[in-house]
mmCIF file of C-alpha atoms and ligand atoms in Angstrom:
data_model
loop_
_atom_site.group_PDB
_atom_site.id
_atom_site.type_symbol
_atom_site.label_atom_id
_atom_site.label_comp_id
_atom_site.label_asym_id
_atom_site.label_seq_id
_atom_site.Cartn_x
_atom_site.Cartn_y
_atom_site.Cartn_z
ATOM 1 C CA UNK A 1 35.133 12.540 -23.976
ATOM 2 C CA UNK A 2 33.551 11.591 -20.308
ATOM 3 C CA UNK A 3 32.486 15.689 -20.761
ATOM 4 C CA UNK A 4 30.711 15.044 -24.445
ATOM 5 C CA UNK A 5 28.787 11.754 -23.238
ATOM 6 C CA UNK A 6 27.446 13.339 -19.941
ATOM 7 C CA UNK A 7 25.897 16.281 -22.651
ATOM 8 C CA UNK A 8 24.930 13.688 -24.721
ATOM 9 C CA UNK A 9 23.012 12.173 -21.890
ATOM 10 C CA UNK A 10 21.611 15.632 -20.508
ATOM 11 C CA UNK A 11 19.877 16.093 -23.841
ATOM 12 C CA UNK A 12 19.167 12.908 -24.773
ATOM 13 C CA UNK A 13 17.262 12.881 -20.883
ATOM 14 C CA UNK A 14 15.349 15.766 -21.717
ATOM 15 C CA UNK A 15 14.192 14.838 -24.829
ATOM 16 C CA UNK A 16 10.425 14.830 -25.760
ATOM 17 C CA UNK A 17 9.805 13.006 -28.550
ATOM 18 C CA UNK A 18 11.461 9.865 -28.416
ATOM 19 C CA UNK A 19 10.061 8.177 -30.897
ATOM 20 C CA UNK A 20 8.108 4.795 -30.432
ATOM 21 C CA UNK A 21 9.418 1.352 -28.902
ATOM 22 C CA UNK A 22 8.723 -1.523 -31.027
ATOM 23 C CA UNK A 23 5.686 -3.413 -30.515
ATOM 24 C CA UNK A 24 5.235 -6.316 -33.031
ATOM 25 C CA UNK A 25 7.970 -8.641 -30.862
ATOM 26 C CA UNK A 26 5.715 -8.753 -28.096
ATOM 27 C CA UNK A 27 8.386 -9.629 -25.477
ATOM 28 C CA UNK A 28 10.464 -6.037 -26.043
ATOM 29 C CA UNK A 29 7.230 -3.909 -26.134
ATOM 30 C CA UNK A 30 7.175 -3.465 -22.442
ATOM 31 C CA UNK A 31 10.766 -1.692 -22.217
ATOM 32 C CA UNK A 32 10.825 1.697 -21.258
ATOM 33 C CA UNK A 33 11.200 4.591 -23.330
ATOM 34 C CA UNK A 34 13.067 6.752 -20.973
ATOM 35 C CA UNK A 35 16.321 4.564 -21.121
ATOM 36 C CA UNK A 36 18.636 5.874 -22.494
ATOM 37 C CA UNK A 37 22.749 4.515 -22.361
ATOM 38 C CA UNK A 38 26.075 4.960 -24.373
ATOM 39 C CA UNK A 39 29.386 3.654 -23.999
ATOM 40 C CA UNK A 40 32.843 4.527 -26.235
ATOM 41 C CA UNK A 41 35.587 2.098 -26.224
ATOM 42 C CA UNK A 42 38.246 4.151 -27.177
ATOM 43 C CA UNK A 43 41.655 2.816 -29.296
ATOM 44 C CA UNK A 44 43.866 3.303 -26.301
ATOM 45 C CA UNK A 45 41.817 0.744 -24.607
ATOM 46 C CA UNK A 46 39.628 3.330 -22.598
ATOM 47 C CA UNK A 47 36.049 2.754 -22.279
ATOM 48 C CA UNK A 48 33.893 5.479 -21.430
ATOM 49 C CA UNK A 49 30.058 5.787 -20.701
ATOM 50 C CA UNK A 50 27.206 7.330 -19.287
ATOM 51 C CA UNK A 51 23.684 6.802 -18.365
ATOM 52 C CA UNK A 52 22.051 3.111 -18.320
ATOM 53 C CA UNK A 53 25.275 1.914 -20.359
ATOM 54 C CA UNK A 54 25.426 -1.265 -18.197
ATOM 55 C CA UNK A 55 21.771 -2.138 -18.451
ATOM 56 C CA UNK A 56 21.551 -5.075 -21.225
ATOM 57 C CA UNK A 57 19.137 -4.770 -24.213
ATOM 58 C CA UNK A 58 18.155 -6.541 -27.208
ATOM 59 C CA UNK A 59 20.972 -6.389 -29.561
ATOM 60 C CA UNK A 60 18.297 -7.341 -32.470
ATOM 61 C CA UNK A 61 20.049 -6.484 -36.250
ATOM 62 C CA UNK A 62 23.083 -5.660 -34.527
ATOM 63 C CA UNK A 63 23.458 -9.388 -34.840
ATOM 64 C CA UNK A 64 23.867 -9.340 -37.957
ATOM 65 C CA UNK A 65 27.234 -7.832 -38.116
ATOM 66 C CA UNK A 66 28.555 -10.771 -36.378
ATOM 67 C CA UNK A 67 27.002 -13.120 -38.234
ATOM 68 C CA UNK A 68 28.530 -11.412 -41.730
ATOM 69 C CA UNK A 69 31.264 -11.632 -40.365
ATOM 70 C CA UNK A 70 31.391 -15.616 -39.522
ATOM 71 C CA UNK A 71 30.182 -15.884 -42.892
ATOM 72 C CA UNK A 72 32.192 -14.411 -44.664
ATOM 73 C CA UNK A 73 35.052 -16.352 -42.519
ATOM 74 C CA UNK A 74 33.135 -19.646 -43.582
ATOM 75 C CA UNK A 75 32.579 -19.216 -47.056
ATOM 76 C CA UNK A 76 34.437 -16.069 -48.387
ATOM 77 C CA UNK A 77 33.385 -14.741 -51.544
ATOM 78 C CA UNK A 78 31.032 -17.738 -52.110
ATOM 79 C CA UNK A 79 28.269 -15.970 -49.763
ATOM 80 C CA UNK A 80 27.982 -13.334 -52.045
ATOM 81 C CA UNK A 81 26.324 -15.797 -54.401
ATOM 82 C CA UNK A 82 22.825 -16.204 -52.375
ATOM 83 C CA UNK A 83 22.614 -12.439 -51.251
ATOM 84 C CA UNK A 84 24.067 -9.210 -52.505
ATOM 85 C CA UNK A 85 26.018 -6.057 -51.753
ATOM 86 C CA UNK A 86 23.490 -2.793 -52.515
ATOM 87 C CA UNK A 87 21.177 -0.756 -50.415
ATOM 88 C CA UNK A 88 18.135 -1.851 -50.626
ATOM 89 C CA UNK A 89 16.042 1.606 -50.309
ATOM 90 C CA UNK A 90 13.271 -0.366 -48.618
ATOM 91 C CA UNK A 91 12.133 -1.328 -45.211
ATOM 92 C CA UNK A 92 14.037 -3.807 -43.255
ATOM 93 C CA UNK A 93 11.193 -6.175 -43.347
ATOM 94 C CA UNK A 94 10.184 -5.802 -46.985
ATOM 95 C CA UNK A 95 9.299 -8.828 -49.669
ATOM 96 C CA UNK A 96 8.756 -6.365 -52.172
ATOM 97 C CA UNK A 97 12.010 -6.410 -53.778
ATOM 98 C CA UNK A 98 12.654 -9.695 -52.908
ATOM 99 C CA UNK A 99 9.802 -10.932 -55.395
ATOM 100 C CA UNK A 100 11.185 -9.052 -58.006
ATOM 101 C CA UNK A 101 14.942 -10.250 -57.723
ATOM 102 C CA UNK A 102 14.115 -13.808 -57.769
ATOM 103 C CA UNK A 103 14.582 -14.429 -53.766
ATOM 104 C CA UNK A 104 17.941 -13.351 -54.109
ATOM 105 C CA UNK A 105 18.104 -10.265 -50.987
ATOM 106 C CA UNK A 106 19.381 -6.836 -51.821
ATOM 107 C CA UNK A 107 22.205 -7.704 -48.963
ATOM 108 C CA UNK A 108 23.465 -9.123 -45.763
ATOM 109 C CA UNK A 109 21.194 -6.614 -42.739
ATOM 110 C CA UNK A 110 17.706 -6.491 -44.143
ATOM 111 C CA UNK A 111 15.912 -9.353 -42.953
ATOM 112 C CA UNK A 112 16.138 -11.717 -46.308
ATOM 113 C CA UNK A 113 19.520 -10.880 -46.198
ATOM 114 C CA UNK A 114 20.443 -11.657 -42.499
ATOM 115 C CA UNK A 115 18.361 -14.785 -42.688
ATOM 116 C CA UNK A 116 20.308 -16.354 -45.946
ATOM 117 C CA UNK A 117 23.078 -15.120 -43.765
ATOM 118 C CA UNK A 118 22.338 -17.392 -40.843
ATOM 119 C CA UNK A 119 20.790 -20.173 -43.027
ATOM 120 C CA UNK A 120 24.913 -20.551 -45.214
ATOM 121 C CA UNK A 121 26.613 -20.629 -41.636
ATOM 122 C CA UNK A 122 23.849 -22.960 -40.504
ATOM 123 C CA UNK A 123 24.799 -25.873 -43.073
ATOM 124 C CA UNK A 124 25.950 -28.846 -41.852
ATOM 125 C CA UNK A 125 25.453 -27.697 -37.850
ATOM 126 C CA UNK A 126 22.622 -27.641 -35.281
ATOM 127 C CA UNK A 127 21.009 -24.787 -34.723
ATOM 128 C CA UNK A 128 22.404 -24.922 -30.886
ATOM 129 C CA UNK A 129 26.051 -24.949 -32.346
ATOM 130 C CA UNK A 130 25.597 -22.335 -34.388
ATOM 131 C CA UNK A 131 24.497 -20.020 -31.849
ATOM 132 C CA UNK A 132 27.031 -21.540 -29.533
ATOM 133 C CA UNK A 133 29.659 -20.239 -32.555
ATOM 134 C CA UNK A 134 27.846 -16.805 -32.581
ATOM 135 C CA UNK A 135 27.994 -16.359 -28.876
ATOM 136 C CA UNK A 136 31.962 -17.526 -28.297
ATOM 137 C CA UNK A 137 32.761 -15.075 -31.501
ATOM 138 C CA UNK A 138 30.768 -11.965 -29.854
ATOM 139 C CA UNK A 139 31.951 -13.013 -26.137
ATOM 140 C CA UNK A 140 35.884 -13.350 -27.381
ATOM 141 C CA UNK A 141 35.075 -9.795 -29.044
ATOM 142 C CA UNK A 142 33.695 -8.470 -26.189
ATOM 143 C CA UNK A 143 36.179 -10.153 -23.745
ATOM 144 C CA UNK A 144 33.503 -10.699 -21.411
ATOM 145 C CA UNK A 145 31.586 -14.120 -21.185
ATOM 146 C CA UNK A 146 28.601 -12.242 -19.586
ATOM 147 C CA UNK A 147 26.837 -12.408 -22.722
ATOM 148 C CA UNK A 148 23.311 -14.199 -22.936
ATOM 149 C CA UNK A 149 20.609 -15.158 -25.763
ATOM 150 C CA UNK A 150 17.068 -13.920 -23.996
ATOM 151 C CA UNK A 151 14.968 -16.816 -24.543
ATOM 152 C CA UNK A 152 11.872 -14.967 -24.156
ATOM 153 C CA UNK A 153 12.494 -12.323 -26.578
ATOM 154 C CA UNK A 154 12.773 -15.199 -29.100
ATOM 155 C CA UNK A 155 10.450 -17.201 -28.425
ATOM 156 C CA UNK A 156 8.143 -14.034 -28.632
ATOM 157 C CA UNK A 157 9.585 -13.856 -32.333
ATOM 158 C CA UNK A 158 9.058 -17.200 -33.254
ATOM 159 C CA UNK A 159 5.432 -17.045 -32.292
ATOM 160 C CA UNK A 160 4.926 -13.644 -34.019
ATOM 161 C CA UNK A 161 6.750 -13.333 -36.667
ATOM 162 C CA UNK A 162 5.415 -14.073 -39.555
ATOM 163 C CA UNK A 163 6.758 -11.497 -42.152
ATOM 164 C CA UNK A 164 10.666 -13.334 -41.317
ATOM 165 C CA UNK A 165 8.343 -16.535 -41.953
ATOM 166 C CA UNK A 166 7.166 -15.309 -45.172
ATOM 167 C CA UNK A 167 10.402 -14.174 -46.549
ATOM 168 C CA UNK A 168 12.362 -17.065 -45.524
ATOM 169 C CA UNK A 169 9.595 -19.568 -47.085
ATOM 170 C CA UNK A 170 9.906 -17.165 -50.197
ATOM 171 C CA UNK A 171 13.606 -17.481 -50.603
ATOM 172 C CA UNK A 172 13.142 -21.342 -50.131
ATOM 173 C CA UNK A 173 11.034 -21.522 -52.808
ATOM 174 C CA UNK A 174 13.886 -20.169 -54.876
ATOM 175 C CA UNK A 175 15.934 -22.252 -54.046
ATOM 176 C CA UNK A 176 17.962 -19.566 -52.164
ATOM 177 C CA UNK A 177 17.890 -21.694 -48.175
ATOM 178 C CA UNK A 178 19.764 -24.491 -47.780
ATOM 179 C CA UNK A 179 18.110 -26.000 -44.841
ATOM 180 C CA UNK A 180 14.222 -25.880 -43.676
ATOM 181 C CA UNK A 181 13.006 -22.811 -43.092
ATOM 182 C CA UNK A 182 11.955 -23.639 -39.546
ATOM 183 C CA UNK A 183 15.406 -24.331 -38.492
ATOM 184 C CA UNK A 184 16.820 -21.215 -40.166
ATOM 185 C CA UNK A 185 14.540 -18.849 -38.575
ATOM 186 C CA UNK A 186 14.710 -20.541 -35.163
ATOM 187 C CA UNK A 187 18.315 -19.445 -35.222
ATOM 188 C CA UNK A 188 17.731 -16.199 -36.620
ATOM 189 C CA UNK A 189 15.234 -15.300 -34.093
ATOM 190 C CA UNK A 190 17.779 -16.455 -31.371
ATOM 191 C CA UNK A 191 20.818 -14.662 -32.828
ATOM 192 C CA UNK A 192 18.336 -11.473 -32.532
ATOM 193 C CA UNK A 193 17.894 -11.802 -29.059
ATOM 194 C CA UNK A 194 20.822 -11.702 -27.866
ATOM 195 C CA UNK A 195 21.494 -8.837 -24.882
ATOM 196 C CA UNK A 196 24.649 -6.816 -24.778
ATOM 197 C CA UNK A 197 24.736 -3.477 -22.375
ATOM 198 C CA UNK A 198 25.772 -0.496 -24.330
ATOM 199 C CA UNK A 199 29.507 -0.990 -22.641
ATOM 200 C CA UNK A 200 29.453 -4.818 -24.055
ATOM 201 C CA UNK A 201 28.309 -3.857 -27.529
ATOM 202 C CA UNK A 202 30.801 -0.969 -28.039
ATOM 203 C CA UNK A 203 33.440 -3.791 -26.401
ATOM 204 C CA UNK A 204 32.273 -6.075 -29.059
ATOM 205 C CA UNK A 205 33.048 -3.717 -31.940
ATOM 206 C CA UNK A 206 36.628 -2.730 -31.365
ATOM 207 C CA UNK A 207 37.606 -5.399 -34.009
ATOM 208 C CA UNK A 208 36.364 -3.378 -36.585
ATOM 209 C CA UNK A 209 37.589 -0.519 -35.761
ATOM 210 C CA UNK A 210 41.079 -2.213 -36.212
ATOM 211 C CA UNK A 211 43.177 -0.274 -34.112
ATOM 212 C CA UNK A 212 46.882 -2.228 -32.927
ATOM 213 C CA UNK A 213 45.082 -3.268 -29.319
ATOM 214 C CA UNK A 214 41.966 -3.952 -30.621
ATOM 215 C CA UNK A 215 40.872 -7.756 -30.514
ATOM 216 C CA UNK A 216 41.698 -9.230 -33.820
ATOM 217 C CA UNK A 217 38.682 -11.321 -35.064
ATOM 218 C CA UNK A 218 38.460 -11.149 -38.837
ATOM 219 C CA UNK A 219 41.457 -10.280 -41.423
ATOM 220 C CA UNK A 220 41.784 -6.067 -42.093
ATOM 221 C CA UNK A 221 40.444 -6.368 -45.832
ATOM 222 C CA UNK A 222 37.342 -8.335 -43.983
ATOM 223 C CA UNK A 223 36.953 -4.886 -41.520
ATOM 224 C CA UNK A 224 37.120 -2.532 -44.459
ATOM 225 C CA UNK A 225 34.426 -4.394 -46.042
ATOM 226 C CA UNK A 226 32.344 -5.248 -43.258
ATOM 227 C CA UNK A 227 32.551 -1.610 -42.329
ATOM 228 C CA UNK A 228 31.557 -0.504 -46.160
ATOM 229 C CA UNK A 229 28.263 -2.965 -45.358
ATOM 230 C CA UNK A 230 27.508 -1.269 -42.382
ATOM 231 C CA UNK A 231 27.913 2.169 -44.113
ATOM 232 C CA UNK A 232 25.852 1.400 -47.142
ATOM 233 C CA UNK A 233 22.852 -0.878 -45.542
ATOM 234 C CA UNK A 234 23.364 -0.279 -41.721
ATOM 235 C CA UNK A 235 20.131 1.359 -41.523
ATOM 236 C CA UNK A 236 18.102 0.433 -44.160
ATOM 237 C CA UNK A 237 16.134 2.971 -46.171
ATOM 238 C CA UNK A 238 17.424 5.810 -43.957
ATOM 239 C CA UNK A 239 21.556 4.417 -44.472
ATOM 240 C CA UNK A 240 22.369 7.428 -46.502
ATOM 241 C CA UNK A 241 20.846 9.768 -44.068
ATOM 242 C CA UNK A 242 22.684 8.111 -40.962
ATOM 243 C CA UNK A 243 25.593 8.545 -43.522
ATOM 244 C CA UNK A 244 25.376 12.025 -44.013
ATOM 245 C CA UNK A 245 24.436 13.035 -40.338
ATOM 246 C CA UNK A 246 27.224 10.785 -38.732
ATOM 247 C CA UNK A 247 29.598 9.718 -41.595
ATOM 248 C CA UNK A 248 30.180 6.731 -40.295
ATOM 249 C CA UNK A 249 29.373 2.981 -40.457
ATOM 250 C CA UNK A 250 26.641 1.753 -38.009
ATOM 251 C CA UNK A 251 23.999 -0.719 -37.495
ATOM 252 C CA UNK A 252 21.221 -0.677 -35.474
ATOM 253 C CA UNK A 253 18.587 -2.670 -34.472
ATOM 254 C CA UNK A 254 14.442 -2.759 -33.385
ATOM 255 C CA UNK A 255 16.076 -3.120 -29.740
ATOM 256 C CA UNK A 256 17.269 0.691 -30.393
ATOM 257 C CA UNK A 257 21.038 -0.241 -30.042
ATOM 258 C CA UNK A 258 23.146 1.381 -32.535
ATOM 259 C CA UNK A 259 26.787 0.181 -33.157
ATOM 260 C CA UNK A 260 28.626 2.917 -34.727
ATOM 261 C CA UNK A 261 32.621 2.322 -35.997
ATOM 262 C CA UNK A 262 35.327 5.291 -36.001
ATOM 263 C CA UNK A 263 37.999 3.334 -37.793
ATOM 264 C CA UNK A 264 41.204 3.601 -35.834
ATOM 265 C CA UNK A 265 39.387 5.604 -33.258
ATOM 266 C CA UNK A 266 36.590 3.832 -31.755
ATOM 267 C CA UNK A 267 34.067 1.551 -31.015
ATOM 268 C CA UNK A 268 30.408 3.455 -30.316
ATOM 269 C CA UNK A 269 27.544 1.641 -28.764
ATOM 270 C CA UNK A 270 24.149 3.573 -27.861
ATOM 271 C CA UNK A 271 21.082 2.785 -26.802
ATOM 272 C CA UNK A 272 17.227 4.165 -26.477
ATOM 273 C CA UNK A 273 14.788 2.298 -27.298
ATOM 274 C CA UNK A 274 12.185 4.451 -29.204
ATOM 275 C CA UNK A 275 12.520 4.381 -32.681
ATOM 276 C CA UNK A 276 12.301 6.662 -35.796
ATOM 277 C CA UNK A 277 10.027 5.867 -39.229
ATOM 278 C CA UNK A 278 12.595 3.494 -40.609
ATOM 279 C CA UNK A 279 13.143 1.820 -37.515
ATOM 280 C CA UNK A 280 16.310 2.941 -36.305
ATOM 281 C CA UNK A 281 16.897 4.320 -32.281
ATOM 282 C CA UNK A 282 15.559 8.515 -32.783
ATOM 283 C CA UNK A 283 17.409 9.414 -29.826
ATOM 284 C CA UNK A 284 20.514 6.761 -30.469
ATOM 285 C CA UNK A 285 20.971 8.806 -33.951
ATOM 286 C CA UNK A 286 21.022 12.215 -33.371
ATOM 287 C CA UNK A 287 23.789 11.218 -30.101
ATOM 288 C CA UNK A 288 25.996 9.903 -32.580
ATOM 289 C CA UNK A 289 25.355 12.726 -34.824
ATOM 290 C CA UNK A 290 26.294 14.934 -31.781
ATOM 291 C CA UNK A 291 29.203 12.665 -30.925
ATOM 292 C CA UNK A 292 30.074 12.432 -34.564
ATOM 293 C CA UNK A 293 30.281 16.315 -34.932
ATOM 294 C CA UNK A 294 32.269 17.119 -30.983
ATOM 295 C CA UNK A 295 34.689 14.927 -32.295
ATOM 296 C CA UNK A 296 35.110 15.554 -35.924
ATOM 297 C CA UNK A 297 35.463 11.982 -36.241
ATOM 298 C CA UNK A 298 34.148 10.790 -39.763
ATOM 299 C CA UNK A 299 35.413 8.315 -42.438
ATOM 300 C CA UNK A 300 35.101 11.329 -44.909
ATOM 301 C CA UNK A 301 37.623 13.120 -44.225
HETATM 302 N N1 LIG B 1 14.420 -9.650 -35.121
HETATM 303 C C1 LIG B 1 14.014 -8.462 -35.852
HETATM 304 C C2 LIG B 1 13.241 -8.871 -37.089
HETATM 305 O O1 LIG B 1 13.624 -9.806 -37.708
HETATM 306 C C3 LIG B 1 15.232 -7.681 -36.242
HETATM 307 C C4 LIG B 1 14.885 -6.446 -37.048
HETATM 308 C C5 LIG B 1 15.719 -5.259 -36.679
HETATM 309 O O2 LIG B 1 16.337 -5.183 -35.633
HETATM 310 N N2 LIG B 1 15.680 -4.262 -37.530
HETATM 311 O O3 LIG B 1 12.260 -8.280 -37.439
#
């Protein structure tokens, strides 16, 4: 394995095109391009890694796995009422479908989606003790309390981002957000910048790759279906491509992290920050399509 990530690395080093870092968060523009880091925590409890896997980045969307998975803890089925379960074939950031489906979002990692998310585990708390929540849950997963929101890279959210502002006003006018749309997207912009290194991120996934030693955070029917979110929607309008180059669940973010699950195998976390057309990490795909393929691993069989 140590062998396979060093290649990965080599290549991944060498590469030319890298795609492009996002700009419009102001605050993560400036990272460099070159980085490039990825970390396996295996099922034995092995973790394994090579380049700039200890060099924290913004987790972004990868959030948004953790905060499914409070929610769904909170309210079970009941969240399933304010956003739904189907690829949404459109741009992370899109209203278009949102418009046309009566503010209800396509499901739980677009942006609508992620911010009805936050808003239904936001009811009835502040906005510091529900990012208090998020942190303990991604820290215990983890098992390592180093583990920070970037205040920053929010803050350089909140005073740019206006599209989140838009949809979030949107699904308040139909009467899809509980609380005020200001307080909502405050914690969604802070839940996006929180920093994991490629070792903490893959760390943070072993509970859904629900192996016997692997922290044990939600219940094994929750895994399987957080997993089947991460397969179908994990990347947006290019999920069923990440599908059928790596065959198995991920989620990435604008950061360029990409958490990738081998169920009963691993926990992948990569990292490069320049990213493809549909927003997801260029170089952080094709490694776990290489990874996927020197291991064989794949939920298909
Ligand atoms: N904070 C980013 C946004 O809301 C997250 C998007 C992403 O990582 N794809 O635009």
């Amino acid at each position: 394995m140590q062998a396979i990530l060093d290649r990965i690395t080599e290549t991944a080093r060498a590469a030319t095109d890298r795609g492009k870092v996002a700009t419009y968060i102001p605050e993560l523009a400036g990272v460099d391009p070159q980085r490039f880091g990825i970390a396996v925590a295996l099922a034995d409890g092995q973790v394994l890694h090579a380049g700039d896997a200890q060099v924290p980045f913004s987790i972004q969307s990868i959030s948004k796995v953790f905060t499914l998975a409070i929610a769904l803890g909170r309210l079970g089925d009941r969240l399933w009422k304010g956003v739904g379960r189907e690829p949404s074939g459109q741009a992370f950031n899109s209203i278009l479908q949102l418009e046309h489906e009566h503010g209800r979002p396509r499901n739980p990692f677009i942006n609508a989606g992620a911010i009805a998310v936050t808003d239904a585990i936001l009811a009835g708390h502040k906005p510091r003790e529900m990012l208090g929540e998020l942190l303990r849950f991604i820290r215990t997963a983890a098992g390592d309390d180093d583990i920070h929101i970037n205040d920053a890279v929010a803050r350089s959210e909140q005073a740019t981002g206006h599209r989140n502002m838009a949809l979030a006003h949107f699904m308040r006018a139909h009467g899809n957000l509980a609380n005020a749309p200001e307080l909502t997207l405050g914690a969604y912009f802070h839940q996006c910048a929180v920093e994991m290194s490629a070792v903490q991120l893959a760390l943070s996934g072993r509970f859904l790759m629900a192996a016997p030693g692997a922290p044990r955070m939600v219940s094994p029917a929750r895994v399987r279906r957080i997993n089947a979110m991460m397969m179908m929607c994990g990347h947006y309008d290019a999920s069923g491509d990440f599908a059928y180059r790596v065959g198995l669940p991920g989620k990435s973010g604008v950061g360029g992290g990409i958490l990738v699950v081998a169920p009963g195998r691993a926990s992948i976390a990569v990292w490069s920050p320049g990213l493809n057309a549909q927003g997801n990490s260029k170089l952080g795909t094709e490694a776990m399509e290489h990874l996927a393929r020197e291991t064989g691993w794949s939920v298909f069989g």
